[in-house]
Amino acid sequence: MADPVPDHRPLVRALLAAAPASYRGTERLRTRSGGQAHRVSGRLTEHAVADCATDLLVDTAGRLAELEVDCAAFGDGYRFKSTLTLGEYGPATKQEPPSDS
């Protein structure tokens, strides 16, 4: 079974390649289980987006704990901001497909 959690390492590598100073250090996760995570913050330019301020918090297992993006689209003045927080990862579980009935 494939891992249901997306791999965010390419995004981390892109931020670090754009600016090695994007790495902000380690901090404690704000979850019940705690643990340490790495903060990476920087700017990305992607496809139809002129500018994206991106802030990631990745736990020591490489799983995304927080993602915040604040972006501007090309030329039309449209901006969007999104924040995603994940946590309390447990062991992978096998999901049975729904029946045809």
mmCIF file with all atom_site columns, C-alpha atoms in Angstrom:
data_model
loop_
_atom_site.group_PDB
_atom_site.id
_atom_site.type_symbol
_atom_site.label_atom_id
_atom_site.label_alt_id
_atom_site.label_comp_id
_atom_site.label_asym_id
_atom_site.label_entity_id
_atom_site.label_seq_id
_atom_site.pdbx_PDB_ins_code
_atom_site.Cartn_x
_atom_site.Cartn_y
_atom_site.Cartn_z
_atom_site.occupancy
_atom_site.B_iso_or_equiv
_atom_site.pdbx_formal_charge
_atom_site.auth_seq_id
_atom_site.auth_comp_id
_atom_site.auth_asym_id
_atom_site.auth_atom_id
_atom_site.pdbx_PDB_model_num
ATOM 1   C CA . MET A 1 1   ? 0.000   0.000  0.000   1.00 0.00 ? 1   MET A CA 1
ATOM 2   C CA . ALA A 1 2   ? 1.330   3.441  -0.902  1.00 0.00 ? 2   ALA A CA 1
ATOM 3   C CA . ASP A 1 3   ? 1.962   5.945  1.863   1.00 0.00 ? 3   ASP A CA 1
ATOM 4   C CA . PRO A 1 4   ? -1.142  8.208  2.049   1.00 0.00 ? 4   PRO A CA 1
ATOM 5   C CA . VAL A 1 5   ? 0.939   11.176 3.288   1.00 0.00 ? 5   VAL A CA 1
ATOM 6   C CA . PRO A 1 6   ? 2.432   13.224 0.411   1.00 0.00 ? 6   PRO A CA 1
ATOM 7   C CA . ASP A 1 7   ? 6.202   13.578 0.303   1.00 0.00 ? 7   ASP A CA 1
ATOM 8   C CA . HIS A 1 8   ? 7.031   17.260 0.885   1.00 0.00 ? 8   HIS A CA 1
ATOM 9   C CA . ARG A 1 9   ? 10.797  16.829 0.591   1.00 0.00 ? 9   ARG A CA 1
ATOM 10  C CA . PRO A 1 10  ? 10.878  18.300 -2.986  1.00 0.00 ? 10  PRO A CA 1
ATOM 11  C CA . LEU A 1 11  ? 9.293   21.499 -1.648  1.00 0.00 ? 11  LEU A CA 1
ATOM 12  C CA . VAL A 1 12  ? 11.843  21.649 1.179   1.00 0.00 ? 12  VAL A CA 1
ATOM 13  C CA . ARG A 1 13  ? 14.687  21.088 -1.315  1.00 0.00 ? 13  ARG A CA 1
ATOM 14  C CA . ALA A 1 14  ? 13.315  23.840 -3.599  1.00 0.00 ? 14  ALA A CA 1
ATOM 15  C CA . LEU A 1 15  ? 13.152  26.318 -0.710  1.00 0.00 ? 15  LEU A CA 1
ATOM 16  C CA . LEU A 1 16  ? 16.692  25.458 0.409   1.00 0.00 ? 16  LEU A CA 1
ATOM 17  C CA . ALA A 1 17  ? 18.035  25.616 -3.177  1.00 0.00 ? 17  ALA A CA 1
ATOM 18  C CA . ALA A 1 18  ? 16.506  29.094 -3.623  1.00 0.00 ? 18  ALA A CA 1
ATOM 19  C CA . ALA A 1 19  ? 17.979  30.315 -0.334  1.00 0.00 ? 19  ALA A CA 1
ATOM 20  C CA . PRO A 1 20  ? 19.999  28.108 2.037   1.00 0.00 ? 20  PRO A CA 1
ATOM 21  C CA . ALA A 1 21  ? 19.137  30.568 4.819   1.00 0.00 ? 21  ALA A CA 1
ATOM 22  C CA . SER A 1 22  ? 15.519  29.342 4.528   1.00 0.00 ? 22  SER A CA 1
ATOM 23  C CA . TYR A 1 23  ? 16.319  26.782 7.212   1.00 0.00 ? 23  TYR A CA 1
ATOM 24  C CA . ARG A 1 24  ? 15.217  28.369 10.506  1.00 0.00 ? 24  ARG A CA 1
ATOM 25  C CA . GLY A 1 25  ? 16.180  25.568 12.909  1.00 0.00 ? 25  GLY A CA 1
ATOM 26  C CA . THR A 1 26  ? 14.348  23.061 15.068  1.00 0.00 ? 26  THR A CA 1
ATOM 27  C CA . GLU A 1 27  ? 11.370  23.549 17.336  1.00 0.00 ? 27  GLU A CA 1
ATOM 28  C CA . ARG A 1 28  ? 9.023   21.433 19.407  1.00 0.00 ? 28  ARG A CA 1
ATOM 29  C CA . LEU A 1 29  ? 5.836   20.180 17.754  1.00 0.00 ? 29  LEU A CA 1
ATOM 30  C CA . ARG A 1 30  ? 2.599   21.474 19.270  1.00 0.00 ? 30  ARG A CA 1
ATOM 31  C CA . THR A 1 31  ? 0.950   18.054 19.422  1.00 0.00 ? 31  THR A CA 1
ATOM 32  C CA . ARG A 1 32  ? 0.098   15.667 22.231  1.00 0.00 ? 32  ARG A CA 1
ATOM 33  C CA . SER A 1 33  ? 2.994   13.397 21.290  1.00 0.00 ? 33  SER A CA 1
ATOM 34  C CA . GLY A 1 34  ? 5.432   16.311 20.981  1.00 0.00 ? 34  GLY A CA 1
ATOM 35  C CA . GLY A 1 35  ? 8.707   15.687 19.220  1.00 0.00 ? 35  GLY A CA 1
ATOM 36  C CA . GLN A 1 36  ? 11.008  17.895 17.216  1.00 0.00 ? 36  GLN A CA 1
ATOM 37  C CA . ALA A 1 37  ? 10.499  19.430 13.773  1.00 0.00 ? 37  ALA A CA 1
ATOM 38  C CA . HIS A 1 38  ? 12.448  21.564 11.323  1.00 0.00 ? 38  HIS A CA 1
ATOM 39  C CA . ARG A 1 39  ? 11.212  25.004 10.213  1.00 0.00 ? 39  ARG A CA 1
ATOM 40  C CA . VAL A 1 40  ? 11.896  26.068 6.605   1.00 0.00 ? 40  VAL A CA 1
ATOM 41  C CA . SER A 1 41  ? 10.639  29.468 5.364   1.00 0.00 ? 41  SER A CA 1
ATOM 42  C CA . GLY A 1 42  ? 11.237  31.141 2.043   1.00 0.00 ? 42  GLY A CA 1
ATOM 43  C CA . ARG A 1 43  ? 9.819   32.350 -1.269  1.00 0.00 ? 43  ARG A CA 1
ATOM 44  C CA . LEU A 1 44  ? 8.915   30.257 -4.298  1.00 0.00 ? 44  LEU A CA 1
ATOM 45  C CA . THR A 1 45  ? 7.833   31.111 -7.832  1.00 0.00 ? 45  THR A CA 1
ATOM 46  C CA . GLU A 1 46  ? 5.643   28.369 -9.305  1.00 0.00 ? 46  GLU A CA 1
ATOM 47  C CA . HIS A 1 47  ? 3.804   28.106 -12.642 1.00 0.00 ? 47  HIS A CA 1
ATOM 48  C CA . ALA A 1 48  ? 0.961   30.706 -12.679 1.00 0.00 ? 48  ALA A CA 1
ATOM 49  C CA . VAL A 1 49  ? 1.921   32.158 -9.301  1.00 0.00 ? 49  VAL A CA 1
ATOM 50  C CA . ALA A 1 50  ? 4.173   35.199 -9.295  1.00 0.00 ? 50  ALA A CA 1
ATOM 51  C CA . ASP A 1 51  ? 5.350   34.913 -5.711  1.00 0.00 ? 51  ASP A CA 1
ATOM 52  C CA . CYS A 1 52  ? 4.712   32.552 -2.805  1.00 0.00 ? 52  CYS A CA 1
ATOM 53  C CA . ALA A 1 53  ? 5.893   33.053 0.760   1.00 0.00 ? 53  ALA A CA 1
ATOM 54  C CA . THR A 1 54  ? 6.088   29.482 2.063   1.00 0.00 ? 54  THR A CA 1
ATOM 55  C CA . ASP A 1 55  ? 6.538   28.293 5.637   1.00 0.00 ? 55  ASP A CA 1
ATOM 56  C CA . LEU A 1 56  ? 6.948   24.575 6.437   1.00 0.00 ? 56  LEU A CA 1
ATOM 57  C CA . LEU A 1 57  ? 7.326   22.638 9.647   1.00 0.00 ? 57  LEU A CA 1
ATOM 58  C CA . VAL A 1 58  ? 8.522   19.074 8.938   1.00 0.00 ? 58  VAL A CA 1
ATOM 59  C CA . ASP A 1 59  ? 8.885   16.519 11.721  1.00 0.00 ? 59  ASP A CA 1
ATOM 60  C CA . THR A 1 60  ? 12.020  14.417 12.170  1.00 0.00 ? 60  THR A CA 1
ATOM 61  C CA . ALA A 1 61  ? 10.359  11.553 10.233  1.00 0.00 ? 61  ALA A CA 1
ATOM 62  C CA . GLY A 1 62  ? 9.979   13.881 7.223   1.00 0.00 ? 62  GLY A CA 1
ATOM 63  C CA . ARG A 1 63  ? 6.214   14.302 7.628   1.00 0.00 ? 63  ARG A CA 1
ATOM 64  C CA . LEU A 1 64  ? 4.562   17.676 7.194   1.00 0.00 ? 64  LEU A CA 1
ATOM 65  C CA . ALA A 1 65  ? 3.318   19.185 10.470  1.00 0.00 ? 65  ALA A CA 1
ATOM 66  C CA . GLU A 1 66  ? 2.432   22.692 9.199   1.00 0.00 ? 66  GLU A CA 1
ATOM 67  C CA . LEU A 1 67  ? 2.289   24.362 5.797   1.00 0.00 ? 67  LEU A CA 1
ATOM 68  C CA . GLU A 1 68  ? 1.461   28.011 5.187   1.00 0.00 ? 68  GLU A CA 1
ATOM 69  C CA . VAL A 1 69  ? 1.522   29.655 1.767   1.00 0.00 ? 69  VAL A CA 1
ATOM 70  C CA . ASP A 1 70  ? 0.764   33.286 0.939   1.00 0.00 ? 70  ASP A CA 1
ATOM 71  C CA . CYS A 1 71  ? 0.728   33.804 -2.837  1.00 0.00 ? 71  CYS A CA 1
ATOM 72  C CA . ALA A 1 72  ? 0.023   36.384 -5.532  1.00 0.00 ? 72  ALA A CA 1
ATOM 73  C CA . ALA A 1 73  ? -1.197  35.338 -9.007  1.00 0.00 ? 73  ALA A CA 1
ATOM 74  C CA . PHE A 1 74  ? 0.366   36.829 -12.139 1.00 0.00 ? 74  PHE A CA 1
ATOM 75  C CA . GLY A 1 75  ? -0.877  40.259 -13.100 1.00 0.00 ? 75  GLY A CA 1
ATOM 76  C CA . ASP A 1 76  ? -4.428  40.294 -11.787 1.00 0.00 ? 76  ASP A CA 1
ATOM 77  C CA . GLY A 1 77  ? -3.833  41.364 -8.186  1.00 0.00 ? 77  GLY A CA 1
ATOM 78  C CA . TYR A 1 78  ? -5.384  38.155 -6.793  1.00 0.00 ? 78  TYR A CA 1
ATOM 79  C CA . ARG A 1 79  ? -3.841  36.898 -3.541  1.00 0.00 ? 79  ARG A CA 1
ATOM 80  C CA . PHE A 1 80  ? -4.510  33.791 -1.531  1.00 0.00 ? 80  PHE A CA 1
ATOM 81  C CA . LYS A 1 81  ? -3.326  32.481 1.792   1.00 0.00 ? 81  LYS A CA 1
ATOM 82  C CA . SER A 1 82  ? -3.698  28.942 3.065   1.00 0.00 ? 82  SER A CA 1
ATOM 83  C CA . THR A 1 83  ? -2.637  27.298 6.318   1.00 0.00 ? 83  THR A CA 1
ATOM 84  C CA . LEU A 1 84  ? -2.657  23.540 6.886   1.00 0.00 ? 84  LEU A CA 1
ATOM 85  C CA . THR A 1 85  ? -1.815  21.889 10.203  1.00 0.00 ? 85  THR A CA 1
ATOM 86  C CA . LEU A 1 86  ? -1.332  18.124 10.519  1.00 0.00 ? 86  LEU A CA 1
ATOM 87  C CA . GLY A 1 87  ? -0.378  16.034 13.501  1.00 0.00 ? 87  GLY A CA 1
ATOM 88  C CA . GLU A 1 88  ? -0.925  13.005 15.664  1.00 0.00 ? 88  GLU A CA 1
ATOM 89  C CA . TYR A 1 89  ? 0.301   10.632 12.976  1.00 0.00 ? 89  TYR A CA 1
ATOM 90  C CA . GLY A 1 90  ? -0.280  7.047  13.953  1.00 0.00 ? 90  GLY A CA 1
ATOM 91  C CA . PRO A 1 91  ? 0.787   3.817  12.353  1.00 0.00 ? 91  PRO A CA 1
ATOM 92  C CA . ALA A 1 92  ? -0.334  3.226  8.770   1.00 0.00 ? 92  ALA A CA 1
ATOM 93  C CA . THR A 1 93  ? -3.629  1.364  8.518   1.00 0.00 ? 93  THR A CA 1
ATOM 94  C CA . LYS A 1 94  ? -4.947  -0.775 5.719   1.00 0.00 ? 94  LYS A CA 1
ATOM 95  C CA . GLN A 1 95  ? -8.191  0.540  4.242   1.00 0.00 ? 95  GLN A CA 1
ATOM 96  C CA . GLU A 1 96  ? -10.537 -1.908 2.587   1.00 0.00 ? 96  GLU A CA 1
ATOM 97  C CA . PRO A 1 97  ? -12.070 -0.679 -0.666  1.00 0.00 ? 97  PRO A CA 1
ATOM 98  C CA . PRO A 1 98  ? -15.841 -0.091 -0.598  1.00 0.00 ? 98  PRO A CA 1
ATOM 99  C CA . SER A 1 99  ? -17.996 -2.905 -1.913  1.00 0.00 ? 99  SER A CA 1
ATOM 100 C CA . ASP A 1 100 ? -19.782 -2.594 -5.236  1.00 0.00 ? 100 ASP A CA 1
ATOM 101 C CA . SER A 1 101 ? -23.186 -2.784 -3.584  1.00 0.00 ? 101 SER A CA 1
#
